[in-house]
XYZ file of C-alpha atoms in Angstrom:
633
model
C 0.000 0.000 0.000
C 1.388 3.388 -1.002
C 0.617 6.470 1.101
C 2.269 8.950 -1.232
C 2.649 9.337 -4.986
C 6.280 8.711 -5.983
C 8.016 11.886 -7.168
C 10.916 9.972 -8.710
C 10.707 6.980 -10.999
C 10.325 3.840 -8.881
C 12.522 0.801 -9.377
C 10.512 -1.576 -11.616
C 12.912 -4.240 -12.929
C 10.219 -6.731 -13.913
C 7.943 -4.165 -15.574
C 10.930 -2.821 -17.526
C 11.164 -6.145 -19.357
C 7.589 -5.870 -20.681
C 7.407 -4.059 -24.008
C 4.458 -6.024 -25.356
C 1.950 -8.689 -24.271
C 4.285 -11.264 -25.849
C 6.855 -10.394 -23.176
C 4.172 -10.657 -20.510
C 3.366 -14.226 -21.560
C 6.982 -15.241 -20.906
C 6.571 -14.607 -17.183
C 5.808 -17.412 -14.772
C 2.424 -17.113 -13.027
C 4.087 -16.582 -9.660
C 5.821 -13.444 -11.042
C 2.563 -11.673 -11.860
C 1.937 -10.386 -8.328
C 5.301 -8.613 -8.445
C 4.450 -7.209 -11.853
C 1.147 -5.868 -10.528
C 2.896 -4.128 -7.635
C 5.456 -2.496 -9.937
C 2.776 -1.508 -12.428
C 0.834 0.324 -9.716
C 3.942 2.166 -8.567
C 4.807 3.250 -12.092
C 1.224 4.283 -12.833
C 1.120 6.544 -9.785
C 4.495 8.049 -10.635
C 3.615 8.767 -14.260
C 0.217 10.310 -13.478
C 1.854 12.432 -10.803
C 4.114 13.836 -13.514
C 1.408 14.430 -16.124
C -1.949 14.541 -14.374
C -4.857 12.428 -15.519
C -7.131 9.587 -14.450
C -5.656 6.991 -12.160
C -8.264 5.710 -9.689
C -9.929 3.444 -12.235
C -6.572 2.279 -13.601
C -5.320 1.271 -10.150
C -8.416 -0.885 -9.793
C -7.875 -2.914 -12.967
C -4.149 -3.671 -12.773
C -4.652 -7.411 -12.163
C -7.462 -7.613 -14.703
C -5.326 -5.919 -17.371
C -2.454 -8.314 -16.736
C -4.797 -11.315 -16.844
C -6.456 -10.219 -20.087
C -3.199 -9.756 -21.966
C -1.857 -12.995 -20.423
C -4.868 -15.081 -21.405
C -5.799 -13.569 -24.770
C -3.864 -13.154 -28.004
C -3.862 -9.377 -28.293
C -4.083 -7.435 -30.531
C -5.579 -10.219 -32.690
C -8.143 -10.764 -29.943
C -9.962 -7.508 -29.297
C -10.032 -5.719 -25.933
C -12.454 -2.772 -25.881
C -12.199 -0.538 -22.807
C -15.305 1.417 -21.911
C -14.862 5.165 -21.255
C -11.090 4.698 -21.194
C -10.357 6.057 -17.713
C -9.001 2.627 -16.777
C -6.758 2.169 -19.816
C -3.442 3.489 -18.449
C -2.182 0.044 -17.291
C -3.166 -1.278 -20.733
C -1.074 1.438 -22.386
C 1.913 0.667 -20.146
C 1.835 -3.050 -21.010
C 1.423 -2.486 -24.751
C 4.671 -0.755 -25.639
C 3.971 2.757 -24.341
C 5.622 2.619 -20.933
C 8.393 5.075 -21.717
C 5.968 7.490 -23.381
C 3.655 7.732 -20.365
C 5.322 10.949 -19.256
C 3.990 12.559 -22.443
C 0.394 11.720 -21.483
C -2.145 14.476 -22.283
C 0.563 16.774 -23.666
C 0.588 18.114 -27.212
C 2.102 15.440 -29.445
C 2.089 12.897 -26.602
C -0.131 10.013 -25.593
C -3.877 10.560 -25.553
C -5.767 10.414 -22.272
C -8.011 7.678 -23.678
C -7.658 4.701 -26.048
C -6.892 5.963 -29.533
C -6.838 3.810 -32.667
C -4.194 6.026 -34.268
C -1.899 5.573 -31.276
C -1.585 1.795 -31.072
C -2.840 -1.373 -32.707
C -3.746 -2.530 -29.199
C -6.314 0.284 -28.922
C -9.086 -1.397 -30.867
C -11.661 1.339 -30.392
C -11.313 5.053 -29.709
C -13.339 6.143 -26.710
C -13.955 8.902 -24.205
C -17.715 8.743 -23.702
C -19.345 6.069 -21.599
C -21.163 2.831 -22.379
C -20.004 2.247 -25.957
C -17.854 -0.855 -25.440
C -20.459 -3.599 -25.785
C -21.909 -2.164 -29.009
C -18.434 -1.749 -30.499
C -17.328 -5.221 -29.412
C -20.442 -6.764 -30.907
C -19.792 -4.950 -34.182
C -16.230 -6.277 -34.275
C -17.441 -9.769 -33.501
C -19.924 -9.686 -36.388
C -17.213 -8.325 -38.705
C -14.934 -11.219 -37.763
C -17.731 -13.734 -38.339
C -18.538 -12.373 -41.789
C -14.860 -12.501 -42.772
C -14.426 -15.968 -41.226
C -11.769 -14.731 -38.783
C -11.371 -16.679 -35.541
C -10.880 -14.260 -32.665
C -12.225 -13.482 -29.219
C -13.826 -10.122 -28.485
C -13.933 -8.681 -24.972
C -15.748 -5.575 -23.708
C -14.616 -4.263 -20.311
C -17.278 -2.025 -18.788
C -17.596 -0.493 -15.332
C -20.698 -0.668 -13.193
C -21.214 3.089 -13.623
C -21.168 2.789 -17.405
C -23.680 -0.051 -17.154
C -26.258 2.495 -15.985
C -26.606 3.878 -19.513
C -29.376 2.544 -21.721
C -26.994 2.056 -24.638
C -25.206 -0.702 -22.737
C -28.437 -2.619 -22.252
C -29.445 -2.120 -25.879
C -26.196 -3.811 -26.853
C -26.632 -6.591 -24.273
C -30.100 -7.293 -25.629
C -28.796 -7.544 -29.196
C -25.819 -9.692 -28.179
C -28.073 -12.202 -26.441
C -30.219 -12.404 -29.539
C -27.428 -13.160 -32.049
C -25.794 -15.698 -29.696
C -22.122 -15.133 -30.612
C -18.959 -15.639 -28.543
C -18.881 -12.231 -26.911
C -17.317 -11.762 -23.483
C -18.498 -8.794 -21.413
C -16.520 -8.136 -18.236
C -18.506 -6.101 -15.730
C -15.983 -4.378 -13.484
C -17.910 -3.670 -10.319
C -15.770 -1.365 -8.190
C -18.161 -0.999 -5.262
C -19.440 2.290 -6.637
C -22.817 0.956 -7.667
C -24.241 -2.573 -7.803
C -21.777 -4.899 -6.100
C -22.226 -7.513 -3.432
C -19.475 -8.827 -1.203
C -17.243 -11.444 -2.723
C -17.302 -14.657 -0.712
C -15.915 -18.157 -1.004
C -19.235 -19.618 -2.153
C -19.726 -17.120 -4.978
C -16.117 -17.578 -6.144
C -16.592 -21.345 -6.172
C -19.732 -21.105 -8.263
C -18.062 -18.610 -10.616
C -15.298 -21.097 -11.363
C -17.873 -23.831 -11.867
C -20.012 -21.741 -14.255
C -16.925 -20.971 -16.336
C -15.780 -24.585 -16.460
C -16.121 -26.695 -19.573
C -17.688 -29.774 -17.876
C -20.506 -27.698 -16.393
C -21.259 -26.000 -19.710
C -21.122 -29.261 -21.669
C -23.651 -30.784 -19.273
C -25.673 -27.577 -19.287
C -26.002 -27.319 -23.065
C -26.154 -31.049 -23.767
C -28.752 -31.716 -21.114
C -30.946 -28.904 -22.340
C -30.727 -30.238 -25.888
C -32.040 -33.619 -24.700
C -34.734 -32.028 -22.564
C -35.836 -29.793 -25.435
C -37.984 -32.769 -26.514
C -39.849 -32.475 -23.202
C -40.762 -28.767 -22.855
C -42.112 -28.959 -19.276
C -38.916 -30.650 -18.073
C -36.723 -28.138 -19.908
C -38.626 -25.252 -18.342
C -38.242 -26.760 -14.879
C -34.470 -27.235 -15.310
C -34.093 -23.705 -16.598
C -35.958 -22.292 -13.594
C -33.928 -24.381 -11.162
C -30.708 -23.076 -12.674
C -31.971 -19.495 -12.444
C -32.969 -19.901 -8.792
C -29.648 -21.504 -7.903
C -27.677 -18.687 -9.544
C -29.966 -16.060 -8.089
C -29.249 -17.236 -4.550
C -25.501 -16.604 -4.807
C -25.202 -13.961 -7.538
C -26.998 -10.949 -9.042
C -26.872 -12.450 -12.533
C -30.518 -13.272 -13.230
C -31.012 -10.152 -15.357
C -28.069 -11.027 -17.574
C -29.229 -14.628 -17.890
C -32.612 -13.375 -19.081
C -30.829 -11.305 -21.739
C -29.172 -14.457 -23.066
C -25.796 -14.342 -21.311
C -24.136 -17.076 -19.308
C -23.444 -15.236 -16.064
C -20.155 -15.955 -14.258
C -19.505 -14.237 -10.953
C -18.792 -12.834 -8.502
C -15.016 -12.985 -8.920
C -12.231 -11.218 -7.035
C -10.820 -8.816 -9.622
C -7.512 -8.589 -7.753
C -6.718 -12.298 -7.907
C -4.658 -12.507 -11.080
C -4.249 -16.282 -11.148
C -7.942 -16.948 -10.614
C -8.798 -14.440 -13.343
C -6.445 -16.156 -15.777
C -7.945 -19.558 -14.979
C -11.492 -18.291 -15.525
C -10.598 -16.405 -18.717
C -8.926 -19.503 -20.151
C -12.063 -21.503 -19.370
C -14.317 -18.873 -20.931
C -12.293 -19.018 -24.152
C -13.577 -22.568 -24.609
C -17.230 -21.658 -24.187
C -19.721 -20.768 -26.882
C -22.231 -17.927 -26.791
C -22.408 -14.635 -24.882
C -20.624 -14.692 -21.526
C -20.745 -12.080 -18.758
C -17.955 -12.181 -16.203
C -18.764 -10.113 -13.121
C -15.651 -9.095 -11.194
C -15.372 -6.972 -8.070
C -12.470 -4.546 -7.719
C -11.511 -1.642 -5.511
C -11.160 1.681 -7.295
C -7.834 3.267 -6.437
C -6.408 0.017 -5.029
C -2.876 0.286 -3.727
C -2.938 4.021 -2.954
C -4.445 4.847 0.430
C -5.828 8.306 -0.446
C -7.586 6.948 -3.517
C -9.013 3.927 -1.692
C -10.437 6.208 0.991
C -11.838 8.758 -1.473
C -12.525 7.057 -4.830
C -14.703 9.956 -6.061
C -12.319 12.752 -5.128
C -9.264 10.833 -6.341
C -10.788 9.757 -9.657
C -8.223 11.959 -11.428
C -5.540 14.442 -10.470
C -3.590 17.385 -11.767
C 0.122 17.269 -12.346
C 2.099 17.536 -9.098
C 3.848 20.902 -9.220
C 6.806 21.877 -7.020
C 5.706 24.010 -4.095
C 6.795 27.634 -4.476
C 6.470 30.398 -1.926
C 4.581 33.379 -3.323
C 5.946 36.744 -2.169
C 3.537 39.169 -0.523
C -0.154 38.705 0.146
C -1.807 36.440 -2.405
C -4.914 37.731 -4.142
C -8.086 35.685 -3.753
C -8.564 33.435 -6.760
C -11.554 33.975 -8.997
C -14.089 31.126 -9.110
C -14.434 28.758 -12.033
C -17.506 28.942 -14.242
C -18.644 25.660 -12.673
C -18.399 27.232 -9.211
C -20.350 30.267 -10.436
C -23.083 27.917 -11.617
C -23.068 25.987 -8.340
C -23.470 29.156 -6.286
C -26.213 30.467 -8.583
C -28.027 27.137 -8.246
C -28.034 27.399 -4.447
C -29.157 31.023 -4.549
C -31.915 30.263 -7.048
C -33.165 27.286 -5.047
C -33.406 29.526 -1.983
C -35.673 31.836 -3.950
C -37.674 29.141 -5.749
C -38.539 25.777 -4.130
C -39.814 24.516 -7.519
C -36.281 24.416 -8.922
C -35.099 20.887 -9.753
C -31.452 20.296 -10.661
C -30.512 17.306 -12.811
C -27.082 15.896 -13.621
C -26.053 12.760 -15.538
C -23.316 11.655 -13.092
C -21.403 14.958 -13.229
C -22.270 16.518 -9.872
C -18.737 17.366 -8.783
C -17.495 18.475 -12.189
C -20.536 20.704 -12.642
C -20.089 22.399 -9.260
C -23.225 20.894 -7.706
C -21.895 19.252 -4.546
C -22.943 22.060 -2.198
C -26.380 22.181 -3.792
C -26.766 18.413 -3.400
C -26.005 18.722 0.325
C -28.241 21.734 0.955
C -31.173 20.741 -1.266
C -31.148 16.938 -1.491
C -34.828 16.695 -2.478
C -34.301 19.057 -5.392
C -31.161 17.284 -6.620
C -31.391 14.422 -9.126
C -28.303 12.491 -10.253
C -29.611 10.087 -12.896
C -26.260 8.314 -13.514
C -24.734 8.107 -16.983
C -28.023 8.580 -18.786
C -28.040 11.844 -20.705
C -31.098 10.991 -22.770
C -33.081 10.150 -19.659
C -31.865 13.327 -17.938
C -33.309 15.554 -20.664
C -36.658 13.767 -20.942
C -36.921 13.632 -17.143
C -36.568 17.413 -17.188
C -39.269 17.617 -19.851
C -41.648 15.629 -17.679
C -40.920 17.840 -14.691
C -41.531 20.970 -16.747
C -44.882 19.641 -17.932
C -46.193 19.483 -14.386
C -44.979 22.596 -12.665
C -41.317 22.187 -11.704
C -38.494 24.369 -13.069
C -35.762 21.924 -14.147
C -32.127 22.876 -14.693
C -30.061 20.291 -16.577
C -26.355 20.625 -15.781
C -24.468 18.859 -18.532
C -21.144 19.015 -20.354
C -21.321 20.191 -23.944
C -19.787 16.971 -25.252
C -22.372 14.879 -23.375
C -25.332 16.957 -24.513
C -24.566 15.584 -27.975
C -25.869 12.240 -26.702
C -29.295 13.677 -25.911
C -29.894 15.726 -29.046
C -33.085 13.932 -30.039
C -34.549 14.371 -26.574
C -33.660 18.060 -26.603
C -35.491 18.513 -29.911
C -38.401 16.098 -29.549
C -39.141 16.194 -25.833
C -38.184 19.756 -24.844
C -38.008 22.201 -27.755
C -40.896 20.798 -29.772
C -43.148 21.205 -26.734
C -41.593 24.575 -25.849
C -41.002 23.509 -22.255
C -39.310 25.572 -19.547
C -36.009 23.710 -19.249
C -32.706 25.475 -18.624
C -29.561 23.793 -19.937
C -26.392 24.809 -18.060
C -23.796 23.660 -20.583
C -20.341 23.313 -19.031
C -17.023 22.640 -20.831
C -18.149 24.515 -23.961
C -15.268 25.043 -26.362
C -11.858 23.477 -25.885
C -11.060 21.409 -22.791
C -7.331 20.939 -23.232
C -5.651 17.739 -22.115
C -8.752 15.525 -22.371
C -8.764 16.109 -26.115
C -11.409 15.852 -28.835
C -13.643 13.300 -27.104
C -14.445 15.868 -24.425
C -14.247 19.154 -26.337
C -17.473 21.142 -26.615
C -16.851 22.320 -30.164
C -20.290 21.913 -31.697
C -23.055 23.006 -29.312
C -23.721 26.405 -30.900
C -24.007 24.717 -34.287
C -26.406 21.985 -33.217
C -28.455 24.169 -30.867
C -29.124 27.230 -32.959
C -30.948 25.250 -35.655
C -33.550 24.109 -33.108
C -36.766 26.205 -32.967
C -37.792 27.790 -29.649
C -34.242 27.730 -28.250
C -32.770 30.696 -26.393
C -28.962 30.466 -26.540
C -26.535 32.583 -24.509
C -22.732 32.671 -24.229
C -21.161 34.659 -21.351
C -17.815 36.407 -21.640
C -17.228 36.644 -17.871
C -18.344 35.291 -14.530
C -21.000 37.900 -13.771
C -22.545 37.534 -17.215
C -22.730 33.801 -16.625
C -24.675 34.295 -13.390
C -27.065 36.796 -14.923
C -27.591 34.642 -18.016
C -28.455 31.631 -15.876
C -31.074 33.757 -14.143
C -32.313 35.058 -17.500
C -32.669 31.550 -18.881
C -34.411 30.353 -15.724
C -37.008 33.130 -15.961
C -37.490 32.646 -19.715
C -40.652 30.875 -20.873
C -39.363 28.036 -23.048
C -36.098 26.126 -23.445
C -32.907 28.088 -22.777
C -29.199 27.293 -22.835
C -26.182 28.990 -21.280
C -22.883 27.630 -22.575
C -19.722 28.450 -20.659
C -16.107 27.217 -20.811
C -14.059 25.017 -18.536
C -11.994 26.772 -15.907
C -11.958 30.392 -14.835
C -13.016 33.631 -16.473
C -11.221 36.988 -16.543
C -11.966 37.744 -12.879
C -14.975 40.022 -13.295
C -16.655 40.858 -9.955
C -19.938 38.981 -9.516
C -23.078 40.903 -8.621
C -25.059 38.909 -6.095
C -28.249 40.565 -7.270
C -29.754 38.551 -10.125
C -31.104 40.613 -13.008
C -32.694 39.283 -16.180
C -30.915 40.544 -19.297
C -32.931 41.992 -22.181
C -33.425 39.067 -24.551
C -31.384 39.210 -27.734
C -29.401 42.338 -26.862
C -25.630 42.660 -27.098
C -23.407 45.377 -25.641
C -20.555 47.399 -27.132
C -17.455 46.839 -24.997
C -15.125 49.092 -26.978
C -15.629 51.687 -29.680
C -13.174 51.858 -32.554
C -12.907 52.389 -36.294
C -12.913 50.376 -39.518
C -13.307 46.940 -37.910
C -16.075 45.636 -35.640
C -15.427 42.346 -33.833
C -18.630 40.546 -32.864
C -17.588 38.236 -30.033
C -19.618 35.319 -28.681
C -18.595 34.056 -25.264
C -15.138 33.271 -23.949
C -13.076 34.916 -26.698
C -14.553 38.397 -26.175
C -11.681 39.134 -23.795
C -9.115 38.108 -26.393
C -10.896 40.383 -28.861
C -10.599 43.299 -26.427
C -6.846 42.735 -26.152
C -6.440 42.602 -29.939
C -8.690 45.616 -30.462
C -6.311 47.886 -28.588
C -3.731 47.480 -31.340
C -6.271 47.450 -34.165
C -8.381 50.313 -32.797
C -11.379 48.080 -33.447
C -14.878 48.089 -32.041
C -15.696 45.076 -29.859
C -19.250 43.874 -29.328
C -20.134 41.298 -26.677
C -23.041 39.698 -28.543
C -24.149 37.644 -25.502
C -27.029 36.026 -27.408
C -26.503 33.548 -30.229
C -30.246 33.088 -30.621
C -31.963 35.434 -31.007
C -29.257 37.629 -32.503
C -29.153 41.340 -31.856
C -29.927 42.107 -35.493
C -30.290 45.833 -34.910
C -26.806 46.027 -33.382
C -25.299 43.928 -36.191
C -26.914 46.228 -38.752
C -25.507 49.263 -36.939
C -22.018 47.747 -36.917
C -22.282 46.902 -40.626
C -23.258 50.476 -41.415
C -20.504 52.127 -39.379
C -17.584 49.821 -40.205
C -15.817 48.453 -43.256
C -15.193 44.909 -41.949
C -17.133 42.657 -39.587
C -15.295 39.877 -37.724
C -17.203 37.142 -35.877
C -15.353 35.322 -33.129
C -16.403 32.190 -31.224
C -14.948 29.120 -29.478
C -17.151 26.817 -31.541
C -16.685 25.283 -34.944
C -17.128 27.884 -37.694
C -19.441 25.552 -39.637
C -22.986 26.420 -38.621
C -21.915 28.419 -35.587
C -22.664 31.933 -34.376
C -20.724 33.474 -37.260
C -22.886 31.572 -39.706
C -25.949 33.073 -38.031
C -24.504 36.560 -38.603
C -23.785 35.701 -42.263
C -27.370 34.549 -42.776
C -28.743 37.791 -41.379
C -26.443 39.966 -43.480
C -27.331 38.101 -46.664
C -31.029 38.172 -45.910
C -30.971 41.932 -45.330
C -28.637 42.514 -48.305
C -25.797 44.157 -46.374
C -22.737 44.459 -48.605
C -19.785 44.252 -46.244
C -16.783 41.914 -46.009
C -17.026 39.386 -43.162
C -14.288 37.319 -41.513
C -15.580 34.299 -39.549
C -13.125 33.154 -36.896
C -13.640 30.087 -34.733
C -12.570 26.474 -34.409
C -11.623 24.817 -37.694
C -13.310 21.860 -39.387
C -11.131 19.328 -37.559
C -10.932 17.343 -34.330
C -8.279 19.207 -32.352
C -5.956 16.984 -30.351
C -5.053 17.289 -26.683
C -2.785 19.955 -25.251
C -2.921 23.181 -23.258
C -5.901 25.333 -24.261
C -3.833 28.510 -24.916
C -1.487 26.502 -27.140
C -4.365 24.948 -29.085
C -6.015 28.339 -29.560
C -2.732 29.758 -30.843
C -2.302 26.826 -33.231
C -5.675 27.557 -34.860
C -5.215 31.309 -34.977
C -7.412 32.334 -32.060
C -4.900 33.978 -29.741
C -4.378 37.759 -29.593
C -1.443 37.965 -32.015
C -3.099 35.654 -34.539
C -6.326 37.661 -34.416
C -4.432 40.855 -35.199
C -2.572 39.197 -38.080
C -5.658 37.561 -39.586
C -7.729 40.726 -39.400
C -4.953 42.774 -41.009
C -4.599 40.219 -43.775
C -8.343 40.414 -44.411
C -8.216 44.204 -44.540
C -5.409 44.108 -47.072
C -7.136 41.448 -49.152
C -10.269 43.593 -49.301
C -8.110 46.703 -49.916
C -9.640 48.490 -46.959
C -7.540 51.383 -45.774
C -7.102 51.757 -42.048
C -4.685 53.624 -39.848
C -4.158 50.432 -37.877
C -2.931 48.392 -40.887
């Protein structure tokens, strides 16, 4: 058990010999416990240097070793759900010495990535996709007459999503050799592992039992009443010592509960399962954060960590840090609930990340964590809104993509009073493209009845949340990850005039129409350009009168947003200008038509021309191209 994260590279002589699963298979079984210990030490060291997810990875060290020991990877497919637990897998598949580049520009991705390694069979970052993907790979192998095993490793939290059960239902129907490993880390549905359940798990995975099971049922199929009786007896017997009845009903042979930290037992069971036919579900129990005391004691808080920085003494009195946008939302939520007991806050398993922990403690009856079920979260809110509550759905931009149909069909179509607090809009940095909120303005603004707002600072965010809450109909406030510019927050909540922007700076020749987080960058660039800067605030409805005024008084309009240019706020401005027949050059600046890889947000913005210096250069180039004369050129 480690009490501290190693700050220097630990001594790992056995792990250093493993550059691929082929090397792993050369080890004797009795060496695997040592390998697991060294792997944990190295994992903690590397994440301490880079930051990232480590609690889930610590919990699957033995499972990862057993899988690569028992299966012929990468020919056999291992599909890791979500990907938080994939760091040990990366270390054992030839990427050990690159782990210190994790989440850095040009380095290893924070999640499985098909472009990174042949051992990463499926790219992932969102939850509950593994079983569907594994089933698709299995069918592809069958059609091409390729003999391989396919394994989906899914956590009990990810099993709460409906997509996982849709895939389980399909897998049971087609009756192929799919193995689903349910990693139950005591966060949700587990029971205690005991000697009796382990004994039965080994028996259910054994070949003699399954030969008798299938052969006997084939004989009894001629006597339907007898077959039904045997089937019920088997169900009752399994139900007494395991929670597997549901999976059996879906067509899986349930095997569990199994100690997920017993490498040798896991290898034995996996080798037995390889000989079985049909869908198999292996239910293992692990401890999230195993091997590191702080993580074992606080698996939620120690799910991930930032890079360990050297402690430096700051001279003088330190200034109070400004709150993050998530914290601004959390405080607004508490304040709003104090004023309105009909408020209902909903999160799909993102309470801490969305800043809702204090609200959950103070207003438990108004707090609803629906687990990883974004579609359900949105339709639940719709139902609440139908009958008098005022629901607020706190959701990351990237996860709102999963509930787009529900947003359209269940909320917007019925014009219901649901407020969407959309966190992590725009770039998210080290977590990369799977978590970036690059598209929400594009996919939201095409939906009728939507009110869409984008704050440029902390106080605007608070006032926009209040505005959206008071608005009759669906409303969305999209705000970025991290902190704003440090604008003082007015505790008094005031509804903003709908669809009205504000001029932040008056200048000449160029007017920059900023939407959201990049307004502050525009203000910095405008000093050198002597440009006008407008904080548009509303993406829908647009302040058409203000846009028309800017088009009349300036020679170039620039739209700026931290959203993909295609279909975004700039496109909305273009549509208005064309419709009203304004003849003025327009420069649309935003995220490019590409999935931007992981790295520091300022570096990514600079690489796509959205930092201060790039804005100045791009605007000057546009002025010269259009032959517009300006003192600032």
